[in-house]
PDB file of C-alpha atoms in Angstrom:
ATOM      1  CA  MET A  18       1.624   5.108 -24.696  1.00 41.00           C
ATOM      2  CA  GLY A  19      -1.410   5.489 -22.476  1.00 44.00           C
ATOM      3  CA  PHE A  20      -1.780   4.640 -19.050  1.00 42.00           C
ATOM      4  CA  ARG A  21      -3.656   0.915 -20.126  1.00 43.00           C
ATOM      5  CA  THR A  22      -1.252   0.200 -22.904  1.00 40.00           C
ATOM      6  CA  GLY A  23       1.687   0.600 -20.445  1.00 42.00           C
ATOM      7  CA  LEU A  24       0.068  -1.149 -17.878  1.00 42.00           C
ATOM      8  CA  ALA A  25      -0.443  -4.310 -20.193  1.00 41.00           C
ATOM      9  CA  ALA A  26       3.198  -3.964 -20.808  1.00 40.00           C
ATOM     10  CA  ALA A  27       4.351  -3.611 -17.417  1.00 43.00           C
ATOM     11  CA  LEU A  28       2.171  -6.397 -16.632  1.00 44.00           C
ATOM     12  CA  ALA A  29       3.967  -8.630 -19.164  1.00 43.00           C
ATOM     13  CA  VAL A  30       7.294  -7.340 -17.989  1.00 41.00           C
ATOM     14  CA  ALA A  31       6.123  -7.946 -14.148  1.00 42.00           C
ATOM     15  CA  THR A  32       4.830 -11.487 -14.580  1.00 39.00           C
ATOM     16  CA  ALA A  33       7.724 -12.475 -16.855  1.00 40.00           C
ATOM     17  CA  GLY A  34      10.362 -12.611 -14.093  1.00 39.00           C
ATOM     18  CA  SER A  35      13.502 -14.598 -13.777  1.00 36.00           C
ATOM     19  CA  ALA A  36      13.987 -17.318 -11.060  1.00 39.00           C
ATOM     20  CA  GLY A  37      14.641 -16.049  -7.628  1.00 43.00           C
ATOM     21  CA  ALA A  38      13.992 -12.623  -8.424  1.00 60.00           C
ATOM     22  CA  GLN A  39      11.037  -9.721  -8.154  1.00 86.00           C
ATOM     23  CA  GLN A  40      10.582  -7.530 -10.912  1.00 94.00           C
ATOM     24  CA  SER A  41       8.623  -4.309 -10.809  1.00 94.00           C
ATOM     25  CA  GLU A  42       7.919  -1.428 -13.047  1.00 95.00           C
ATOM     26  CA  ILE A  43       6.991   2.144 -12.343  1.00 95.00           C
ATOM     27  CA  LEU A  44       3.296   2.841 -13.611  1.00 96.00           C
ATOM     28  CA  PHE A  45       2.790   6.514 -12.293  1.00 96.00           C
ATOM     29  CA  SER A  46       4.692   8.853  -9.929  1.00 95.00           C
ATOM     30  CA  HIS A  47       3.320  11.932  -8.408  1.00 92.00           C
ATOM     31  CA  LYS A  48       4.294  14.458  -5.795  1.00 91.00           C
ATOM     32  CA  HIS A  49       5.677  12.382  -3.266  1.00 89.00           C
ATOM     33  CA  TRP A  50       4.047   9.097  -4.616  1.00 95.00           C
ATOM     34  CA  GLN A  51       4.886   6.074  -6.692  1.00 96.00           C
ATOM     35  CA  VAL A  52       2.754   3.221  -8.108  1.00 97.00           C
ATOM     36  CA  GLU A  53       4.457   0.066  -9.316  1.00 97.00           C
ATOM     37  CA  ILE A  54       3.163  -3.304 -10.579  1.00 96.00           C
ATOM     38  CA  VAL A  55       5.146  -5.811  -9.049  1.00 96.00           C
ATOM     39  CA  GLY A  56       5.996  -9.696 -10.393  1.00 95.00           C
ATOM     40  CA  TRP A  57       7.539 -12.370  -8.152  1.00 93.00           C
ATOM     41  CA  ASP A  58       9.564 -15.475  -9.497  1.00 93.00           C
ATOM     42  CA  ASP A  59       6.171 -17.670  -8.578  1.00 92.00           C
ATOM     43  CA  GLY A  60       4.098 -15.925 -10.949  1.00 92.00           C
ATOM     44  CA  SER A  61       2.024 -14.061  -8.791  1.00 93.00           C
ATOM     45  CA  VAL A  62       1.646 -10.167  -9.197  1.00 96.00           C
ATOM     46  CA  GLY A  63       0.774  -7.372  -6.946  1.00 96.00           C
ATOM     47  CA  CYS A  64       0.251  -3.293  -7.482  1.00 97.00           C
ATOM     48  CA  VAL A  65       1.826  -0.962  -4.922  1.00 97.00           C
ATOM     49  CA  ALA A  66       1.161   2.851  -4.165  1.00 97.00           C
ATOM     50  CA  GLN A  67       3.970   4.179  -1.787  1.00 97.00           C
ATOM     51  CA  VAL A  68       5.174   7.290  -0.334  1.00 96.00           C
ATOM     52  CA  SER A  69       8.930   6.953   0.884  1.00 93.00           C
ATOM     53  CA  ALA A  70      11.796   8.902   2.366  1.00 90.00           C
ATOM     54  CA  PRO A  71      15.376   7.295   3.050  1.00 92.00           C
ATOM     55  CA  GLY A  72      14.907   4.033   5.132  1.00 94.00           C
ATOM     56  CA  GLU A  73      10.935   4.741   5.771  1.00 96.00           C
ATOM     57  CA  SER A  74       8.004   4.025   3.733  1.00 97.00           C
ATOM     58  CA  PHE A  75       4.126   3.708   3.718  1.00 98.00           C
ATOM     59  CA  SER A  76       2.685   1.326   1.090  1.00 98.00           C
ATOM     60  CA  ILE A  77      -0.594   0.199   0.084  1.00 97.00           C
ATOM     61  CA  TRP A  78      -0.547  -3.030  -1.701  1.00 97.00           C
ATOM     62  CA  THR A  79      -3.515  -4.704  -4.028  1.00 96.00           C
ATOM     63  CA  PHE A  80      -3.350  -8.376  -5.034  1.00 96.00           C
ATOM     64  CA  PRO A  81      -5.688 -10.038  -7.732  1.00 95.00           C
ATOM     65  CA  ASP A  82      -8.046 -11.687  -5.037  1.00 93.00           C
ATOM     66  CA  GLY A  83      -9.133  -8.081  -3.986  1.00 92.00           C
ATOM     67  CA  ALA A  84      -6.943  -8.108  -1.117  1.00 94.00           C
ATOM     68  CA  VAL A  85      -5.495  -4.672   0.118  1.00 96.00           C
ATOM     69  CA  GLN A  86      -2.608  -4.527   2.558  1.00 97.00           C
ATOM     70  CA  LEU A  87      -1.018  -1.560   4.256  1.00 98.00           C
ATOM     71  CA  GLN A  88       2.882  -1.781   4.920  1.00 97.00           C
ATOM     72  CA  PHE A  89       4.755   0.525   7.188  1.00 98.00           C
ATOM     73  CA  TYR A  90       8.599   0.074   6.785  1.00 97.00           C
ATOM     74  CA  SER A  91      11.283   1.330   8.289  1.00 97.00           C
ATOM     75  CA  THR A  92      15.072   0.183   8.701  1.00 97.00           C
ATOM     76  CA  ALA A  93      15.213   1.077  12.409  1.00 96.00           C
ATOM     77  CA  TRP A  94      12.576  -1.456  13.272  1.00 96.00           C
ATOM     78  CA  SER A  95      13.573  -5.287  14.066  1.00 95.00           C
ATOM     79  CA  PHE A  96      10.463  -7.257  15.135  1.00 94.00           C
ATOM     80  CA  GLY A  97      11.749 -10.909  13.854  1.00 91.00           C
ATOM     81  CA  GLU A  98       8.856 -12.996  12.957  1.00 92.00           C
ATOM     82  CA  GLY A  99       5.554 -14.273  14.515  1.00 90.00           C
ATOM     83  CA  GLN A 100       4.504 -11.271  16.265  1.00 95.00           C
ATOM     84  CA  THR A 101       1.262  -9.227  16.276  1.00 97.00           C
ATOM     85  CA  GLY A 102       0.624  -5.597  17.631  1.00 96.00           C
ATOM     86  CA  ASP A 103      -1.972  -3.100  17.800  1.00 97.00           C
ATOM     87  CA  LEU A 104      -1.459   0.513  16.215  1.00 96.00           C
ATOM     88  CA  GLN A 105      -3.371   3.638  15.389  1.00 97.00           C
ATOM     89  CA  VAL A 106      -3.245   5.413  12.236  1.00 97.00           C
ATOM     90  CA  GLN A 107      -4.849   9.198  12.065  1.00 97.00           C
ATOM     91  CA  ILE A 108      -5.142  10.888   8.649  1.00 97.00           C
ATOM     92  CA  ASP A 109      -4.716  14.635   9.493  1.00 97.00           C
ATOM     93  CA  ARG A 110      -7.215  15.584  12.267  1.00 96.00           C
ATOM     94  CA  ARG A 111      -9.794  13.001  11.776  1.00 97.00           C
ATOM     95  CA  ALA A 112     -10.667  10.284  14.188  1.00 96.00           C
ATOM     96  CA  PRO A 113      -7.964   7.718  14.363  1.00 96.00           C
ATOM     97  CA  TRP A 114      -8.270   4.076  12.945  1.00 96.00           C
ATOM     98  CA  ASN A 115      -7.501   1.090  15.354  1.00 95.00           C
ATOM     99  CA  LEU A 116      -5.508  -1.618  13.476  1.00 94.00           C
ATOM    100  CA  THR A 117      -5.705  -4.669  15.721  1.00 95.00           C
ATOM    101  CA  GLY A 118      -3.746  -7.481  15.209  1.00 96.00           C
ATOM    102  CA  ALA A 119      -1.112  -6.227  12.832  1.00 97.00           C
ATOM    103  CA  GLU A 120       1.763  -8.361  11.810  1.00 97.00           C
ATOM    104  CA  LEU A 121       4.875  -7.338  12.758  1.00 96.00           C
ATOM    105  CA  TYR A 122       7.519  -8.562  10.340  1.00 96.00           C
ATOM    106  CA  GLN A 123      11.566  -7.976  10.133  1.00 96.00           C
ATOM    107  CA  ASN A 124      11.050  -4.306   9.211  1.00 96.00           C
ATOM    108  CA  SER A 125       7.593  -3.953   8.633  1.00 97.00           C
ATOM    109  CA  VAL A 126       4.180  -3.445  10.355  1.00 97.00           C
ATOM    110  CA  LEU A 127       1.656  -5.227   7.871  1.00 97.00           C
ATOM    111  CA  PHE A 128      -2.207  -5.349   8.071  1.00 97.00           C
ATOM    112  CA  TYR A 129      -5.203  -5.995   5.696  1.00 96.00           C
ATOM    113  CA  LEU A 130      -7.840  -3.821   5.432  1.00 95.00           C
ATOM    114  CA  PRO A 131     -11.204  -5.528   5.748  1.00 92.00           C
ATOM    115  CA  ASP A 132     -13.177  -6.230   2.605  1.00 89.00           C
ATOM    116  CA  SER A 133     -16.068  -3.944   3.895  1.00 89.00           C
ATOM    117  CA  ASN A 134     -16.920  -0.129   3.698  1.00 92.00           C
ATOM    118  CA  ALA A 135     -14.807   0.560   6.551  1.00 92.00           C
ATOM    119  CA  GLY A 136     -11.810  -0.508   4.214  1.00 92.00           C
ATOM    120  CA  VAL A 137     -13.099   1.515   1.415  1.00 92.00           C
ATOM    121  CA  ASP A 138     -13.530   4.703   4.014  1.00 95.00           C
ATOM    122  CA  PHE A 139     -10.168   4.214   4.934  1.00 96.00           C
ATOM    123  CA  ILE A 140      -8.755   4.482   1.415  1.00 96.00           C
ATOM    124  CA  VAL A 141     -10.948   7.432   0.758  1.00 95.00           C
ATOM    125  CA  GLU A 142      -9.456   9.149   3.630  1.00 97.00           C
ATOM    126  CA  VAL A 143      -5.917   8.545   2.422  1.00 97.00           C
ATOM    127  CA  ALA A 144      -6.578   9.811  -0.842  1.00 96.00           C
ATOM    128  CA  ARG A 145      -7.996  12.981   0.489  1.00 96.00           C
ATOM    129  CA  GLY A 146      -5.583  13.520   3.350  1.00 96.00           C
ATOM    130  CA  ASN A 147      -2.492  15.423   3.616  1.00 96.00           C
ATOM    131  CA  ARG A 148      -0.615  13.707   6.359  1.00 97.00           C
ATOM    132  CA  LEU A 149      -0.892  10.135   7.876  1.00 97.00           C
ATOM    133  CA  TYR A 150       0.267   9.628  11.584  1.00 98.00           C
ATOM    134  CA  LEU A 151       1.365   5.937  12.583  1.00 97.00           C
ATOM    135  CA  ARG A 152       0.873   5.738  16.414  1.00 97.00           C
ATOM    136  CA  SER A 153       1.289   3.051  18.788  1.00 96.00           C
ATOM    137  CA  ALA A 154      -1.949   1.769  20.431  1.00 93.00           C
ATOM    138  CA  ASP A 155      -1.724   4.097  23.401  1.00 94.00           C
ATOM    139  CA  GLY A 156      -1.579   7.080  20.690  1.00 94.00           C
ATOM    140  CA  SER A 157       2.309   7.919  21.039  1.00 96.00           C
ATOM    141  CA  ASP A 158       3.736   8.927  17.773  1.00 96.00           C
ATOM    142  CA  VAL A 159       5.997   6.487  15.679  1.00 96.00           C
ATOM    143  CA  GLN A 160       6.217   8.146  12.429  1.00 96.00           C
ATOM    144  CA  ASN A 161       4.190   9.960   9.959  1.00 96.00           C
ATOM    145  CA  TYR A 162       4.002  10.464   6.228  1.00 96.00           C
ATOM    146  CA  SER A 163       2.972  12.873   3.618  1.00 95.00           C
ATOM    147  CA  LEU A 164       0.057  12.190   1.564  1.00 96.00           C
ATOM    148  CA  ALA A 165       0.640  14.899  -1.166  1.00 94.00           C
ATOM    149  CA  GLY A 166      -0.410  13.351  -4.527  1.00 94.00           C
ATOM    150  CA  SER A 167      -2.253  10.206  -2.925  1.00 95.00           C
ATOM    151  CA  ARG A 168      -5.533  10.855  -4.855  1.00 96.00           C
ATOM    152  CA  ALA A 169      -4.001  10.498  -8.302  1.00 96.00           C
ATOM    153  CA  SER A 170      -1.875   7.766  -7.039  1.00 96.00           C
ATOM    154  CA  ILE A 171      -4.844   5.950  -5.292  1.00 96.00           C
ATOM    155  CA  ASP A 172      -6.592   6.383  -8.572  1.00 95.00           C
ATOM    156  CA  ALA A 173      -3.596   4.692 -10.459  1.00 96.00           C
ATOM    157  CA  LEU A 174      -3.379   1.799  -7.922  1.00 96.00           C
ATOM    158  CA  VAL A 175      -7.144   1.158  -8.235  1.00 94.00           C
ATOM    159  CA  GLU A 176      -6.728   0.946 -12.017  1.00 95.00           C
ATOM    160  CA  CYS A 177      -3.603  -1.363 -11.482  1.00 95.00           C
ATOM    161  CA  GLY A 178      -5.469  -3.560  -9.181  1.00 93.00           C
ATOM    162  CA  ASP A 179      -8.154  -3.942 -11.580  1.00 92.00           C
ATOM    163  CA  ALA A 180      -6.040  -4.985 -14.246  1.00 91.00           C
ATOM    164  CA  ILE A 181      -4.510  -7.699 -12.429  1.00 93.00           C
ATOM    165  CA  GLY A 182      -7.264  -8.696 -10.909  1.00 87.00           C
ATOM    166  CA  ARG A 183      -9.300  -9.610 -14.400  1.00 72.00           C
ATOM    167  CA  PRO A 184      -9.461 -13.296 -15.129  1.00 66.00           C
ATOM    168  CA  ALA A 185      -6.928 -14.639 -17.884  1.00 61.00           C
ATOM    169  CA  ASN A 186     -10.066 -16.188 -19.609  1.00 60.00           C
ATOM    170  CA  PRO A 187     -13.244 -14.166 -19.070  1.00 58.00           C
ATOM    171  CA  PHE A 188     -15.535 -17.138 -20.156  1.00 60.00           C
ATOM    172  CA  ASN A 189     -14.851 -19.092 -17.002  1.00 55.00           C
TER     173      ASN A 189
END
């Protein structure tokens, strides 16, 4: 089964969902990365590329409206709700990115990438990188993640995002 055929089948499974549930299907795995399509009980869908270790993960989410969200997750964190924070992300030895006003929610740090060249540049750096360093605003190390396999996984994420972003009726 080809990637596009598999994606169509996964999209059908993810959007079928049962009440109160989240369903997902793995579309692609490569080295440390996994790409999934996720469907929620309200009928919404998203695509996620994720690198993880026990209790830790770095994820890139795409949604039908074109939004791209970064998620850093750790079972060691407990932020509650309604908090924000500033952080840095550095890929390999490149200049760090300042992520100002990231949402701190329970066990996650969430940040929407801007819909601009800067957002695209960040994703390209991830795809070409070897290691991503998550740091506090003052540059102190918090966590780091392997980016081995990120190029192929980002390609699969883009394909998934393109598929969920297509209108059901192309004549509208």
